[in-house]
Amino acid sequence: MKKIGFIGVYDKTDLILNIAKVLTEARKKVLVIDATTLQKSKYVVPVINPTKSYVTDFQGIDVAVGFENIEDIKLYLGLEENEKLVYDVVLIDTDNYKGIQNFNIETSEKIYYVTSFDAYSLKKGIELLAQLQYPLQMTRIFYSKEMLKEEIEYFDYLALGIRVEWNEEKIFFLLENGD
């Protein structure tokens, strides 16, 4: 089972569900875990009988909402303590330090930090990274209207002193408010 973490306060729900859909089309069994504060998946992924925590199927993707850790998901699915989840890939979305700790994001095969350049996403995201007790190696995903070199320089300035080893690779998504 490959675990991939997505950290940041910017909304990553659509990105993660799209990645999960590509993986399911490649015949992978995928679990998406929404460990964010607002749990937007509750409102994006339809469910017949929502409860505090649940796992539901959405277009061939299992989506877990409201769980504190992997062990709680295993209990919900009826697995024994020593049994492993039966997924090829687990995608974890978190925007808080508790989610990073409880889902052991540091043990992920890949970790992505997702942000845009609006003041809230930048500053609140850096605040989250400042809580890290150990260095994590991450790849940055930026959502931007213009993808300017100055935006990256500003991000790097804000992130000075943060316990993160940034991969050289950066991924950009162009924000477009049009067609």
PDB file of N, CA and C in Angstrom, residues 71-158:
ATOM      1  N   GLU A  71      -6.177   3.532  12.200  1.00  0.00           N
ATOM      2  CA  GLU A  71      -6.742   2.461  13.036  1.00  0.00           C
ATOM      3  C   GLU A  71      -8.257   2.582  13.138  1.00  0.00           C
ATOM      4  N   ASP A  72      -8.768   3.817  13.258  1.00  0.00           N
ATOM      5  CA  ASP A  72     -10.222   4.019  13.311  1.00  0.00           C
ATOM      6  C   ASP A  72     -10.895   3.587  12.012  1.00  0.00           C
ATOM      7  N   ILE A  73     -10.234   3.829  10.894  1.00  0.00           N
ATOM      8  CA  ILE A  73     -10.783   3.402   9.599  1.00  0.00           C
ATOM      9  C   ILE A  73     -10.808   1.881   9.531  1.00  0.00           C
ATOM     10  N   LYS A  74      -9.735   1.236   9.997  1.00  0.00           N
ATOM     11  CA  LYS A  74      -9.692  -0.226   9.996  1.00  0.00           C
ATOM     12  C   LYS A  74     -10.814  -0.805  10.860  1.00  0.00           C
ATOM     13  N   LEU A  75     -11.053  -0.215  12.022  1.00  0.00           N
ATOM     14  CA  LEU A  75     -12.146  -0.671  12.886  1.00  0.00           C
ATOM     15  C   LEU A  75     -13.490  -0.512  12.176  1.00  0.00           C
ATOM     16  N   TYR A  76     -13.699   0.623  11.541  1.00  0.00           N
ATOM     17  CA  TYR A  76     -14.942   0.886  10.820  1.00  0.00           C
ATOM     18  C   TYR A  76     -15.163  -0.155   9.724  1.00  0.00           C
ATOM     19  N   LEU A  77     -14.080  -0.527   9.044  1.00  0.00           N
ATOM     20  CA  LEU A  77     -14.171  -1.504   7.951  1.00  0.00           C
ATOM     21  C   LEU A  77     -14.220  -2.950   8.451  1.00  0.00           C
ATOM     22  N   GLY A  78     -14.147  -3.150   9.773  1.00  0.00           N
ATOM     23  CA  GLY A  78     -14.248  -4.483  10.345  1.00  0.00           C
ATOM     24  C   GLY A  78     -12.961  -5.281  10.298  1.00  0.00           C
ATOM     25  N   LEU A  79     -11.840  -4.601  10.175  1.00  0.00           N
ATOM     26  CA  LEU A  79     -10.550  -5.290  10.133  1.00  0.00           C
ATOM     27  C   LEU A  79     -10.007  -5.489  11.543  1.00  0.00           C
ATOM     28  N   GLU A  80      -9.257  -6.541  11.701  1.00  0.00           N
ATOM     29  CA  GLU A  80      -8.584  -6.796  12.972  1.00  0.00           C
ATOM     30  C   GLU A  80      -7.403  -5.833  13.116  1.00  0.00           C
ATOM     31  N   GLU A  81      -6.922  -5.688  14.339  1.00  0.00           N
ATOM     32  CA  GLU A  81      -5.833  -4.751  14.632  1.00  0.00           C
ATOM     33  C   GLU A  81      -4.589  -4.992  13.779  1.00  0.00           C
ATOM     34  N   ASN A  82      -4.250  -6.275  13.552  1.00  0.00           N
ATOM     35  CA  ASN A  82      -3.033  -6.596  12.803  1.00  0.00           C
ATOM     36  C   ASN A  82      -3.254  -6.682  11.288  1.00  0.00           C
ATOM     37  N   GLU A  83      -4.514  -6.573  10.837  1.00  0.00           N
ATOM     38  CA  GLU A  83      -4.801  -6.611   9.405  1.00  0.00           C
ATOM     39  C   GLU A  83      -4.468  -5.270   8.761  1.00  0.00           C
ATOM     40  N   LYS A  84      -4.078  -5.338   7.489  1.00  0.00           N
ATOM     41  CA  LYS A  84      -3.759  -4.116   6.755  1.00  0.00           C
ATOM     42  C   LYS A  84      -4.936  -3.730   5.864  1.00  0.00           C
ATOM     43  N   LEU A  85      -5.000  -2.438   5.563  1.00  0.00           N
ATOM     44  CA  LEU A  85      -5.996  -1.965   4.611  1.00  0.00           C
ATOM     45  C   LEU A  85      -5.705  -2.594   3.247  1.00  0.00           C
ATOM     46  N   VAL A  86      -6.734  -2.849   2.480  1.00  0.00           N
ATOM     47  CA  VAL A  86      -6.572  -3.552   1.204  1.00  0.00           C
ATOM     48  C   VAL A  86      -6.591  -2.583   0.019  1.00  0.00           C
ATOM     49  N   TYR A  87      -5.879  -1.489   0.134  1.00  0.00           N
ATOM     50  CA  TYR A  87      -5.828  -0.480  -0.923  1.00  0.00           C
ATOM     51  C   TYR A  87      -4.438  -0.459  -1.543  1.00  0.00           C
ATOM     52  N   ASP A  88      -4.394  -0.184  -2.839  1.00  0.00           N
ATOM     53  CA  ASP A  88      -3.108   0.003  -3.510  1.00  0.00           C
ATOM     54  C   ASP A  88      -2.523   1.360  -3.149  1.00  0.00           C
ATOM     55  N   VAL A  89      -3.401   2.380  -3.066  1.00  0.00           N
ATOM     56  CA  VAL A  89      -2.964   3.748  -2.796  1.00  0.00           C
ATOM     57  C   VAL A  89      -3.922   4.401  -1.805  1.00  0.00           C
ATOM     58  N   VAL A  90      -3.349   5.087  -0.813  1.00  0.00           N
ATOM     59  CA  VAL A  90      -4.121   5.878   0.136  1.00  0.00           C
ATOM     60  C   VAL A  90      -3.655   7.323  -0.003  1.00  0.00           C
ATOM     61  N   LEU A  91      -4.605   8.211  -0.311  1.00  0.00           N
ATOM     62  CA  LEU A  91      -4.322   9.634  -0.457  1.00  0.00           C
ATOM     63  C   LEU A  91      -4.895  10.357   0.760  1.00  0.00           C
ATOM     64  N   ILE A  92      -4.040  11.050   1.498  1.00  0.00           N
ATOM     65  CA  ILE A  92      -4.465  11.709   2.739  1.00  0.00           C
ATOM     66  C   ILE A  92      -4.404  13.219   2.568  1.00  0.00           C
ATOM     67  N   ASP A  93      -5.518  13.864   2.819  1.00  0.00           N
ATOM     68  CA  ASP A  93      -5.644  15.318   2.722  1.00  0.00           C
ATOM     69  C   ASP A  93      -5.733  15.879   4.136  1.00  0.00           C
ATOM     70  N   THR A  94      -4.777  16.748   4.510  1.00  0.00           N
ATOM     71  CA  THR A  94      -4.853  17.368   5.827  1.00  0.00           C
ATOM     72  C   THR A  94      -4.426  18.827   5.769  1.00  0.00           C
ATOM     73  N   ASP A  95      -5.016  19.611   6.650  1.00  0.00           N
ATOM     74  CA  ASP A  95      -4.693  21.030   6.748  1.00  0.00           C
ATOM     75  C   ASP A  95      -4.380  21.420   8.191  1.00  0.00           C
ATOM     76  N   ASN A  96      -4.020  20.399   8.991  1.00  0.00           N
ATOM     77  CA  ASN A  96      -3.746  20.671  10.404  1.00  0.00           C
ATOM     78  C   ASN A  96      -2.671  19.722  10.924  1.00  0.00           C
ATOM     79  N   TYR A  97      -2.001  20.159  11.976  1.00  0.00           N
ATOM     80  CA  TYR A  97      -0.893  19.382  12.508  1.00  0.00           C
ATOM     81  C   TYR A  97      -1.364  18.051  13.101  1.00  0.00           C
ATOM     82  N   LYS A  98      -2.547  18.050  13.693  1.00  0.00           N
ATOM     83  CA  LYS A  98      -3.094  16.810  14.261  1.00  0.00           C
ATOM     84  C   LYS A  98      -3.233  15.734  13.172  1.00  0.00           C
ATOM     85  N   GLY A  99      -3.685  16.129  11.982  1.00  0.00           N
ATOM     86  CA  GLY A  99      -3.808  15.190  10.869  1.00  0.00           C
ATOM     87  C   GLY A  99      -2.456  14.670  10.419  1.00  0.00           C
ATOM     88  N   ILE A 100      -1.451  15.556  10.405  1.00  0.00           N
ATOM     89  CA  ILE A 100      -0.094  15.146  10.040  1.00  0.00           C
ATOM     90  C   ILE A 100       0.406  14.090  11.012  1.00  0.00           C
ATOM     91  N   GLN A 101       0.197  14.327  12.297  1.00  0.00           N
ATOM     92  CA  GLN A 101       0.640  13.382  13.342  1.00  0.00           C
ATOM     93  C   GLN A 101      -0.162  12.090  13.325  1.00  0.00           C
ATOM     94  N   ASN A 102      -1.488  12.206  13.383  1.00  0.00           N
ATOM     95  CA  ASN A 102      -2.346  11.033  13.544  1.00  0.00           C
ATOM     96  C   ASN A 102      -2.295  10.074  12.364  1.00  0.00           C
ATOM     97  N   PHE A 103      -2.058  10.590  11.164  1.00  0.00           N
ATOM     98  CA  PHE A 103      -2.000   9.733   9.981  1.00  0.00           C
ATOM     99  C   PHE A 103      -0.557   9.455   9.564  1.00  0.00           C
ATOM    100  N   ASN A 104       0.385   9.797  10.461  1.00  0.00           N
ATOM    101  CA  ASN A 104       1.811   9.522  10.224  1.00  0.00           C
ATOM    102  C   ASN A 104       2.242   9.924   8.817  1.00  0.00           C
ATOM    103  N   ILE A 105       1.974  11.156   8.467  1.00  0.00           N
ATOM    104  CA  ILE A 105       2.292  11.651   7.127  1.00  0.00           C
ATOM    105  C   ILE A 105       3.778  11.471   6.821  1.00  0.00           C
ATOM    106  N   GLU A 106       4.625  11.533   7.844  1.00  0.00           N
ATOM    107  CA  GLU A 106       6.072  11.393   7.609  1.00  0.00           C
ATOM    108  C   GLU A 106       6.447  10.045   7.009  1.00  0.00           C
ATOM    109  N   THR A 107       5.576   9.042   7.145  1.00  0.00           N
ATOM    110  CA  THR A 107       5.858   7.720   6.575  1.00  0.00           C
ATOM    111  C   THR A 107       5.311   7.568   5.156  1.00  0.00           C
ATOM    112  N   SER A 108       4.778   8.647   4.614  1.00  0.00           N
ATOM    113  CA  SER A 108       4.220   8.603   3.257  1.00  0.00           C
ATOM    114  C   SER A 108       5.323   8.438   2.228  1.00  0.00           C
ATOM    115  N   GLU A 109       4.969   7.756   1.154  1.00  0.00           N
ATOM    116  CA  GLU A 109       5.916   7.576   0.062  1.00  0.00           C
ATOM    117  C   GLU A 109       6.237   8.913  -0.606  1.00  0.00           C
ATOM    118  N   LYS A 110       5.216   9.752  -0.718  1.00  0.00           N
ATOM    119  CA  LYS A 110       5.360  11.107  -1.275  1.00  0.00           C
ATOM    120  C   LYS A 110       4.536  12.043  -0.421  1.00  0.00           C
ATOM    121  N   ILE A 111       5.029  13.280  -0.280  1.00  0.00           N
ATOM    122  CA  ILE A 111       4.277  14.305   0.432  1.00  0.00           C
ATOM    123  C   ILE A 111       4.264  15.552  -0.441  1.00  0.00           C
ATOM    124  N   TYR A 112       3.074  16.091  -0.631  1.00  0.00           N
ATOM    125  CA  TYR A 112       2.908  17.305  -1.418  1.00  0.00           C
ATOM    126  C   TYR A 112       2.379  18.416  -0.524  1.00  0.00           C
ATOM    127  N   TYR A 113       2.947  19.599  -0.702  1.00  0.00           N
ATOM    128  CA  TYR A 113       2.443  20.779  -0.023  1.00  0.00           C
ATOM    129  C   TYR A 113       1.719  21.609  -1.076  1.00  0.00           C
ATOM    130  N   VAL A 114       0.440  21.881  -0.844  1.00  0.00           N
ATOM    131  CA  VAL A 114      -0.393  22.559  -1.827  1.00  0.00           C
ATOM    132  C   VAL A 114      -0.786  23.932  -1.306  1.00  0.00           C
ATOM    133  N   THR A 115      -0.554  24.961  -2.137  1.00  0.00           N
ATOM    134  CA  THR A 115      -0.930  26.318  -1.752  1.00  0.00           C
ATOM    135  C   THR A 115      -1.217  27.163  -2.978  1.00  0.00           C
ATOM    136  N   SER A 116      -1.883  28.256  -2.739  1.00  0.00           N
ATOM    137  CA  SER A 116      -1.998  29.308  -3.751  1.00  0.00           C
ATOM    138  C   SER A 116      -1.263  30.508  -3.151  1.00  0.00           C
ATOM    139  N   PHE A 117      -1.332  31.624  -3.818  1.00  0.00           N
ATOM    140  CA  PHE A 117      -0.590  32.782  -3.339  1.00  0.00           C
ATOM    141  C   PHE A 117      -1.482  33.822  -2.680  1.00  0.00           C
ATOM    142  N   ASP A 118      -2.706  33.434  -2.308  1.00  0.00           N
ATOM    143  CA  ASP A 118      -3.518  34.364  -1.533  1.00  0.00           C
ATOM    144  C   ASP A 118      -2.952  34.391  -0.112  1.00  0.00           C
ATOM    145  N   ALA A 119      -3.137  35.514   0.568  1.00  0.00           N
ATOM    146  CA  ALA A 119      -2.511  35.732   1.877  1.00  0.00           C
ATOM    147  C   ALA A 119      -2.873  34.638   2.884  1.00  0.00           C
ATOM    148  N   TYR A 120      -4.142  34.234   2.929  1.00  0.00           N
ATOM    149  CA  TYR A 120      -4.560  33.217   3.896  1.00  0.00           C
ATOM    150  C   TYR A 120      -3.841  31.894   3.654  1.00  0.00           C
ATOM    151  N   SER A 121      -3.885  31.404   2.420  1.00  0.00           N
ATOM    152  CA  SER A 121      -3.256  30.109   2.118  1.00  0.00           C
ATOM    153  C   SER A 121      -1.769  30.134   2.413  1.00  0.00           C
ATOM    154  N   LEU A 122      -1.109  31.223   2.049  1.00  0.00           N
ATOM    155  CA  LEU A 122       0.336  31.326   2.292  1.00  0.00           C
ATOM    156  C   LEU A 122       0.659  31.358   3.776  1.00  0.00           C
ATOM    157  N   LYS A 123       0.062  32.298   4.483  1.00  0.00           N
ATOM    158  CA  LYS A 123       0.447  32.511   5.888  1.00  0.00           C
ATOM    159  C   LYS A 123      -0.050  31.402   6.812  1.00  0.00           C
ATOM    160  N   LYS A 124      -1.279  30.968   6.623  1.00  0.00           N
ATOM    161  CA  LYS A 124      -1.805  29.874   7.456  1.00  0.00           C
ATOM    162  C   LYS A 124      -1.079  28.567   7.142  1.00  0.00           C
ATOM    163  N   GLY A 125      -0.735  28.357   5.876  1.00  0.00           N
ATOM    164  CA  GLY A 125       0.023  27.161   5.493  1.00  0.00           C
ATOM    165  C   GLY A 125       1.412  27.149   6.097  1.00  0.00           C
ATOM    166  N   ILE A 126       2.085  28.292   6.096  1.00  0.00           N
ATOM    167  CA  ILE A 126       3.412  28.394   6.707  1.00  0.00           C
ATOM    168  C   ILE A 126       3.305  28.187   8.217  1.00  0.00           C
ATOM    169  N   GLU A 127       2.241  28.702   8.806  1.00  0.00           N
ATOM    170  CA  GLU A 127       1.985  28.486  10.235  1.00  0.00           C
ATOM    171  C   GLU A 127       1.885  26.988  10.541  1.00  0.00           C
ATOM    172  N   LEU A 128       1.209  26.258   9.665  1.00  0.00           N
ATOM    173  CA  LEU A 128       1.084  24.807   9.818  1.00  0.00           C
ATOM    174  C   LEU A 128       2.449  24.138   9.725  1.00  0.00           C
ATOM    175  N   LEU A 129       3.232  24.507   8.721  1.00  0.00           N
ATOM    176  CA  LEU A 129       4.556  23.907   8.535  1.00  0.00           C
ATOM    177  C   LEU A 129       5.490  24.236   9.703  1.00  0.00           C
ATOM    178  N   ALA A 130       5.307  25.387  10.313  1.00  0.00           N
ATOM    179  CA  ALA A 130       6.153  25.793  11.440  1.00  0.00           C
ATOM    180  C   ALA A 130       5.957  24.878  12.647  1.00  0.00           C
ATOM    181  N   GLN A 131       4.847  24.155  12.693  1.00  0.00           N
ATOM    182  CA  GLN A 131       4.575  23.241  13.808  1.00  0.00           C
ATOM    183  C   GLN A 131       5.301  21.909  13.676  1.00  0.00           C
ATOM    184  N   LEU A 132       5.881  21.647  12.508  1.00  0.00           N
ATOM    185  CA  LEU A 132       6.554  20.368  12.295  1.00  0.00           C
ATOM    186  C   LEU A 132       7.687  20.176  13.295  1.00  0.00           C
ATOM    187  N   GLN A 133       7.739  19.009  13.888  1.00  0.00           N
ATOM    188  CA  GLN A 133       8.764  18.678  14.871  1.00  0.00           C
ATOM    189  C   GLN A 133       9.953  17.970  14.243  1.00  0.00           C
ATOM    190  N   TYR A 134       9.818  17.569  12.985  1.00  0.00           N
ATOM    191  CA  TYR A 134      10.842  16.807  12.288  1.00  0.00           C
ATOM    192  C   TYR A 134      10.819  17.248  10.829  1.00  0.00           C
ATOM    193  N   PRO A 135      11.943  17.184  10.156  1.00  0.00           N
ATOM    194  CA  PRO A 135      11.952  17.624   8.757  1.00  0.00           C
ATOM    195  C   PRO A 135      11.224  16.635   7.842  1.00  0.00           C
ATOM    196  N   LEU A 136      10.444  17.177   6.935  1.00  0.00           N
ATOM    197  CA  LEU A 136       9.755  16.369   5.937  1.00  0.00           C
ATOM    198  C   LEU A 136      10.250  16.772   4.555  1.00  0.00           C
ATOM    199  N   GLN A 137      10.336  15.815   3.669  1.00  0.00           N
ATOM    200  CA  GLN A 137      10.697  16.098   2.285  1.00  0.00           C
ATOM    201  C   GLN A 137       9.402  16.206   1.492  1.00  0.00           C
ATOM    202  N   MET A 138       9.206  17.372   0.840  1.00  0.00           N
ATOM    203  CA  MET A 138       7.951  17.631   0.144  1.00  0.00           C
ATOM    204  C   MET A 138       8.176  18.226  -1.243  1.00  0.00           C
ATOM    205  N   THR A 139       7.180  18.003  -2.077  1.00  0.00           N
ATOM    206  CA  THR A 139       7.105  18.639  -3.385  1.00  0.00           C
ATOM    207  C   THR A 139       6.018  19.703  -3.303  1.00  0.00           C
ATOM    208  N   ARG A 140       6.303  20.872  -3.820  1.00  0.00           N
ATOM    209  CA  ARG A 140       5.340  21.976  -3.775  1.00  0.00           C
ATOM    210  C   ARG A 140       4.425  21.951  -4.991  1.00  0.00           C
ATOM    211  N   ILE A 141       3.146  22.161  -4.717  1.00  0.00           N
ATOM    212  CA  ILE A 141       2.150  22.343  -5.763  1.00  0.00           C
ATOM    213  C   ILE A 141       1.581  23.747  -5.575  1.00  0.00           C
ATOM    214  N   PHE A 142       1.736  24.576  -6.598  1.00  0.00           N
ATOM    215  CA  PHE A 142       1.277  25.959  -6.529  1.00  0.00           C
ATOM    216  C   PHE A 142       0.102  26.179  -7.469  1.00  0.00           C
ATOM    217  N   TYR A 143      -0.932  26.844  -6.953  1.00  0.00           N
ATOM    218  CA  TYR A 143      -2.029  27.336  -7.772  1.00  0.00           C
ATOM    219  C   TYR A 143      -1.807  28.834  -7.908  1.00  0.00           C
ATOM    220  N   SER A 144      -1.720  29.305  -9.150  1.00  0.00           N
ATOM    221  CA  SER A 144      -1.396  30.710  -9.370  1.00  0.00           C
ATOM    222  C   SER A 144      -2.088  31.238 -10.612  1.00  0.00           C
ATOM    223  N   LYS A 145      -2.352  32.541 -10.620  1.00  0.00           N
ATOM    224  CA  LYS A 145      -2.935  33.180 -11.806  1.00  0.00           C
ATOM    225  C   LYS A 145      -1.871  33.476 -12.839  1.00  0.00           C
ATOM    226  N   GLU A 146      -0.655  33.806 -12.379  1.00  0.00           N
ATOM    227  CA  GLU A 146       0.369  34.243 -13.316  1.00  0.00           C
ATOM    228  C   GLU A 146       1.662  33.434 -13.273  1.00  0.00           C
ATOM    229  N   MET A 147       1.873  32.651 -12.229  1.00  0.00           N
ATOM    230  CA  MET A 147       3.071  31.828 -12.067  1.00  0.00           C
ATOM    231  C   MET A 147       4.352  32.659 -12.212  1.00  0.00           C
ATOM    232  N   LEU A 148       4.454  33.684 -11.405  1.00  0.00           N
ATOM    233  CA  LEU A 148       5.600  34.582 -11.451  1.00  0.00           C
ATOM    234  C   LEU A 148       6.755  34.068 -10.598  1.00  0.00           C
ATOM    235  N   LYS A 149       7.960  34.343 -11.029  1.00  0.00           N
ATOM    236  CA  LYS A 149       9.157  33.990 -10.268  1.00  0.00           C
ATOM    237  C   LYS A 149       9.125  34.664  -8.882  1.00  0.00           C
ATOM    238  N   GLU A 150       8.578  35.868  -8.840  1.00  0.00           N
ATOM    239  CA  GLU A 150       8.502  36.622  -7.578  1.00  0.00           C
ATOM    240  C   GLU A 150       7.606  35.925  -6.555  1.00  0.00           C
ATOM    241  N   GLU A 151       6.584  35.223  -7.025  1.00  0.00           N
ATOM    242  CA  GLU A 151       5.712  34.493  -6.105  1.00  0.00           C
ATOM    243  C   GLU A 151       6.491  33.377  -5.408  1.00  0.00           C
ATOM    244  N   ILE A 152       7.294  32.665  -6.168  1.00  0.00           N
ATOM    245  CA  ILE A 152       8.105  31.584  -5.596  1.00  0.00           C
ATOM    246  C   ILE A 152       9.113  32.168  -4.609  1.00  0.00           C
ATOM    247  N   GLU A 153       9.734  33.275  -4.973  1.00  0.00           N
ATOM    248  CA  GLU A 153      10.707  33.926  -4.084  1.00  0.00           C
ATOM    249  C   GLU A 153      10.031  34.366  -2.787  1.00  0.00           C
ATOM    250  N   TYR A 154       8.813  34.903  -2.884  1.00  0.00           N
ATOM    251  CA  TYR A 154       8.078  35.320  -1.695  1.00  0.00           C
ATOM    252  C   TYR A 154       7.735  34.110  -0.825  1.00  0.00           C
ATOM    253  N   PHE A 155       7.296  33.026  -1.457  1.00  0.00           N
ATOM    254  CA  PHE A 155       7.014  31.803  -0.707  1.00  0.00           C
ATOM    255  C   PHE A 155       8.278  31.315   0.001  1.00  0.00           C
ATOM    256  N   ASP A 156       9.383  31.266  -0.715  1.00  0.00           N
ATOM    257  CA  ASP A 156      10.647  30.819  -0.123  1.00  0.00           C
ATOM    258  C   ASP A 156      11.051  31.702   1.057  1.00  0.00           C
ATOM    259  N   TYR A 157      10.807  32.996   0.939  1.00  0.00           N
ATOM    260  CA  TYR A 157      11.111  33.927   2.031  1.00  0.00           C
ATOM    261  C   TYR A 157      10.252  33.600   3.255  1.00  0.00           C
ATOM    262  N   LEU A 158       8.958  33.408   3.050  1.00  0.00           N
ATOM    263  CA  LEU A 158       8.064  33.082   4.170  1.00  0.00           C
ATOM    264  C   LEU A 158       8.440  31.753   4.819  1.00  0.00           C
TER     265      LEU A 158
END
